[in-house]
Amino acid sequence: MPTAIAVAAHPDDIEFVMAGTLLQLREKGWDIHYLNIASGNCGSQANNSQETAEIRLAEALEAARIMDATWHAPFSNDLEIMYDVPHLRKLSAILHTVAPDIVLTHSPQDYMEDHMVTSRLAVTAAFTHSMPNFATDPPLPPPMKEVALYHAMPHGLHDQLNNNIHPDLYIDITPHAETKHKALAAHRSQHEWLQASQGLNAYLQTQVDQDRKVGRMSGKFERAEAWRIHNPIGFHTKDTDPLSETLADVLVKNPNRRA
């Protein structure tokens, strides 16, 4: 069974910009996996760190259940995701276990560091797909198979300097919009937190609005997610684009980006 894993920073990041694509892959018979590196422990102004992490753990498990995705436990905390060897060894071990054909992760340019560092970690961890001499935590052999990486659009569709990000691919998520919305709604604790900390007083509507905006950008779909293709050198052969090949019937390419 072909396999895809979404590697995100925090609980609810997958639901904002990746879940629709995972659901399309699942419909095609793929095994889908769900990983947030951080526990979400800082996502509250009412509960302490441990309480918040426990709440968000339960919410993430529920979201993964709704998506019928295999859940993987976080191994860091909010704002503590660092591009360092301990994080890299743990993430590489997870990727060696999953042996994904596709890794979906954050944009390398985004509004916050946790997202951008997660993107870098995912790229390097995927690069170990055929490196038996890189020690993972726990020690696991690499899958010795090609892997393709794709970067999601940043939240708000802008980089950290507020410049527009232009994707390579648009994927129709309209048939799975309701399930994606339910998965995000599972993160109930985030309504008050996002309103208080970031001015997002209707985060569920924010998700819908962004999906519709990306759909308009596609010129074809009502709701869409968009992706940039990572350079294939060191990961897979240049003529391999499994996301486009698998989802060809629900995908359009941006003609202004690549041949």
XYZ file of C-alpha atoms in Angstrom, residues 7-259:
253
model
C 4.608 16.289 9.232
C 3.427 19.483 10.903
C 4.434 21.588 13.885
C 1.324 21.837 16.077
C -2.044 20.162 16.605
C -4.452 21.682 14.016
C -1.746 22.637 11.466
C -2.480 19.545 9.376
C -6.185 20.344 9.399
C -5.609 23.878 8.135
C -3.489 23.180 5.044
C -2.888 19.437 4.510
C -5.897 17.352 5.553
C -7.826 17.632 2.290
C -4.913 16.248 0.311
C -4.445 13.393 2.788
C -8.130 12.556 2.449
C -7.889 12.506 -1.339
C -4.938 10.119 -1.093
C -6.833 7.923 1.346
C -9.720 7.728 -1.128
C -7.222 6.442 -3.707
C -6.246 3.622 -1.365
C -3.208 5.181 0.290
C -2.235 4.642 3.915
C -2.126 8.087 5.555
C -0.213 9.150 8.673
C -0.577 12.164 10.979
C 2.305 13.698 12.966
C 2.562 16.939 14.903
C 6.094 17.438 16.250
C 4.998 19.677 19.138
C 2.501 18.896 21.870
C 0.584 22.171 21.612
C 1.381 22.873 25.272
C 1.484 26.657 24.822
C -1.943 26.844 23.213
C -3.846 28.148 26.207
C -4.019 31.165 28.473
C -6.227 29.349 30.993
C -4.565 25.957 31.550
C -0.983 25.164 32.500
C 1.466 23.499 30.107
C 0.770 19.902 31.107
C -2.999 20.355 31.147
C -2.913 22.031 27.767
C -0.754 19.288 26.248
C -3.159 16.636 27.536
C -6.166 18.468 26.118
C -4.524 18.949 22.749
C -3.347 15.345 22.645
C -6.931 14.159 22.970
C -8.046 16.623 20.292
C -5.331 15.513 17.851
C -6.206 11.857 18.396
C -9.837 12.650 17.623
C -8.880 14.568 14.486
C -6.734 11.674 13.251
C -9.630 9.295 13.945
C -11.987 11.456 11.897
C -9.488 11.384 9.025
C -8.873 7.640 9.440
C -5.150 8.411 9.685
C -2.466 6.686 11.733
C -1.483 9.036 14.559
C 2.104 9.495 15.757
C 2.962 11.015 19.120
C 4.614 14.441 19.385
C 8.131 14.606 20.775
C 8.697 18.328 21.400
C 6.934 21.388 22.793
C 5.675 24.598 21.254
C 8.475 27.077 20.450
C 11.047 24.379 21.287
C 11.170 22.809 17.826
C 14.806 23.280 16.877
C 16.823 22.219 13.875
C 19.131 20.050 15.949
C 20.353 16.470 16.102
C 17.947 15.211 18.834
C 14.885 16.380 16.891
C 16.317 15.033 13.650
C 17.050 11.592 15.095
C 13.504 11.246 16.469
C 11.791 12.408 13.302
C 14.002 10.210 11.129
C 13.037 7.181 13.218
C 9.360 7.893 12.591
C 9.917 8.257 8.857
C 11.940 5.044 8.780
C 9.042 3.273 10.502
C 6.400 4.703 8.178
C 8.550 4.369 5.001
C 6.491 7.003 3.178
C 6.268 7.462 -0.556
C 5.164 11.062 0.066
C 6.007 13.504 2.855
C 3.725 16.526 3.177
C 5.058 19.320 5.342
C 5.030 23.049 5.984
C 6.202 25.775 3.670
C 9.877 26.708 4.138
C 8.588 30.281 4.406
C 5.835 30.917 6.927
C 4.742 33.355 9.588
C 6.298 31.476 12.510
C 9.545 29.673 13.229
C 8.028 26.383 14.433
C 6.520 25.861 10.985
C 9.707 26.711 9.116
C 11.942 24.597 11.349
C 9.541 21.668 11.003
C 9.836 22.010 7.245
C 13.625 21.822 7.456
C 13.528 18.847 9.811
C 11.128 16.977 7.534
C 13.358 17.545 4.515
C 16.506 16.300 6.251
C 14.760 13.371 7.929
C 13.385 12.300 4.554
C 16.891 12.611 3.100
C 17.978 9.744 5.384
C 15.713 7.343 3.473
C 18.752 5.379 2.274
C 21.365 6.207 4.928
C 21.991 3.274 7.290
C 24.881 5.107 8.973
C 22.683 7.901 10.345
C 21.652 6.963 13.875
C 17.980 7.438 14.609
C 16.259 7.540 18.003
C 15.338 4.746 18.513
C 17.769 2.983 16.154
C 15.976 1.833 13.017
C 17.156 0.901 9.526
C 16.160 3.192 6.652
C 13.451 2.035 4.232
C 15.772 2.211 1.199
C 13.012 3.578 -1.049
C 12.434 6.820 -2.901
C 10.432 9.560 -1.239
C 8.870 12.726 -2.632
C 8.374 15.899 -0.604
C 5.734 18.595 -0.988
C 5.415 21.901 0.859
C 2.004 23.243 1.841
C 0.987 26.853 1.512
C 1.766 29.013 4.552
C -1.060 30.217 6.734
C -2.505 33.290 5.036
C -0.694 32.350 1.790
C 2.179 34.753 2.565
C 5.741 34.293 3.760
C 7.218 35.832 6.910
C 7.786 39.131 5.065
C 4.185 39.137 3.800
C 5.094 38.259 0.213
C 2.771 36.060 -1.836
C 3.695 32.394 -2.212
C 2.929 30.824 -5.601
C 2.291 27.050 -5.645
C 3.042 24.391 -8.250
C -0.064 22.255 -7.743
C -3.704 22.749 -6.777
C -5.718 19.830 -5.413
C -9.501 19.801 -5.294
C -10.593 19.112 -1.719
C -14.246 20.038 -2.203
C -15.496 16.422 -1.815
C -13.719 16.171 1.544
C -14.358 19.690 2.831
C -16.849 18.535 5.464
C -14.492 15.885 6.884
C -11.598 18.346 6.900
C -13.800 20.851 8.723
C -14.835 18.243 11.319
C -11.196 17.336 11.914
C -10.296 20.970 12.606
C -13.367 21.376 14.813
C -12.018 18.538 16.977
C -9.444 21.036 18.243
C -12.062 22.704 20.426
C -9.607 24.301 22.830
C -8.186 26.483 20.074
C -11.199 28.702 19.544
C -10.589 30.957 22.560
C -6.781 30.658 22.327
C -6.556 31.803 18.701
C -8.994 34.607 19.350
C -6.974 35.855 22.329
C -3.464 35.336 20.963
C -3.720 35.921 17.201
C -7.023 37.642 16.549
C -8.530 34.626 14.792
C -11.971 34.783 16.359
C -13.453 32.320 13.867
C -10.687 29.836 13.072
C -13.088 27.373 11.475
C -14.236 30.065 9.062
C -10.592 31.031 8.478
C -9.965 27.514 7.198
C -12.958 27.673 4.858
C -11.990 31.115 3.568
C -8.429 30.048 2.778
C -9.577 26.868 1.026
C -11.970 28.912 -1.093
C -9.287 31.464 -1.908
C -6.910 28.722 -3.027
C -9.770 27.253 -5.045
C -10.179 30.577 -6.855
C -6.426 30.681 -7.481
C -6.685 27.275 -9.163
C -9.185 28.638 -11.653
C -11.105 25.364 -11.440
C -12.008 24.159 -7.954
C -14.432 25.475 -5.332
C -12.057 24.582 -2.481
C -8.456 23.557 -2.843
C -5.123 23.000 -1.146
C -1.921 23.941 -2.931
C 1.601 22.573 -2.875
C 5.150 23.285 -3.965
C 7.322 20.398 -5.096
C 10.642 19.952 -3.324
C 13.762 19.544 -5.446
C 14.008 15.773 -6.138
C 17.805 15.514 -5.983
C 18.734 12.996 -3.317
C 15.136 11.911 -2.775
C 13.799 10.385 -5.985
C 14.202 10.330 -9.744
C 13.398 13.561 -11.529
C 10.472 12.119 -13.480
C 8.646 11.006 -10.331
C 5.799 13.139 -8.987
C 3.562 10.680 -7.121
C 1.135 13.317 -5.857
C 0.342 14.517 -9.377
C 0.272 10.981 -10.727
C -2.080 9.678 -8.030
C -4.431 12.661 -7.930
C -4.347 13.594 -11.618
C -8.145 13.654 -11.840
C -8.473 16.186 -8.988
C -5.363 18.275 -9.618
C -4.263 21.139 -11.819
C -0.771 22.516 -12.212
C 0.156 26.181 -12.131
C 1.306 26.849 -15.726
C 3.350 29.818 -14.609
C 5.554 27.791 -12.271
C 6.909 24.662 -14.006
C 6.861 22.799 -17.290
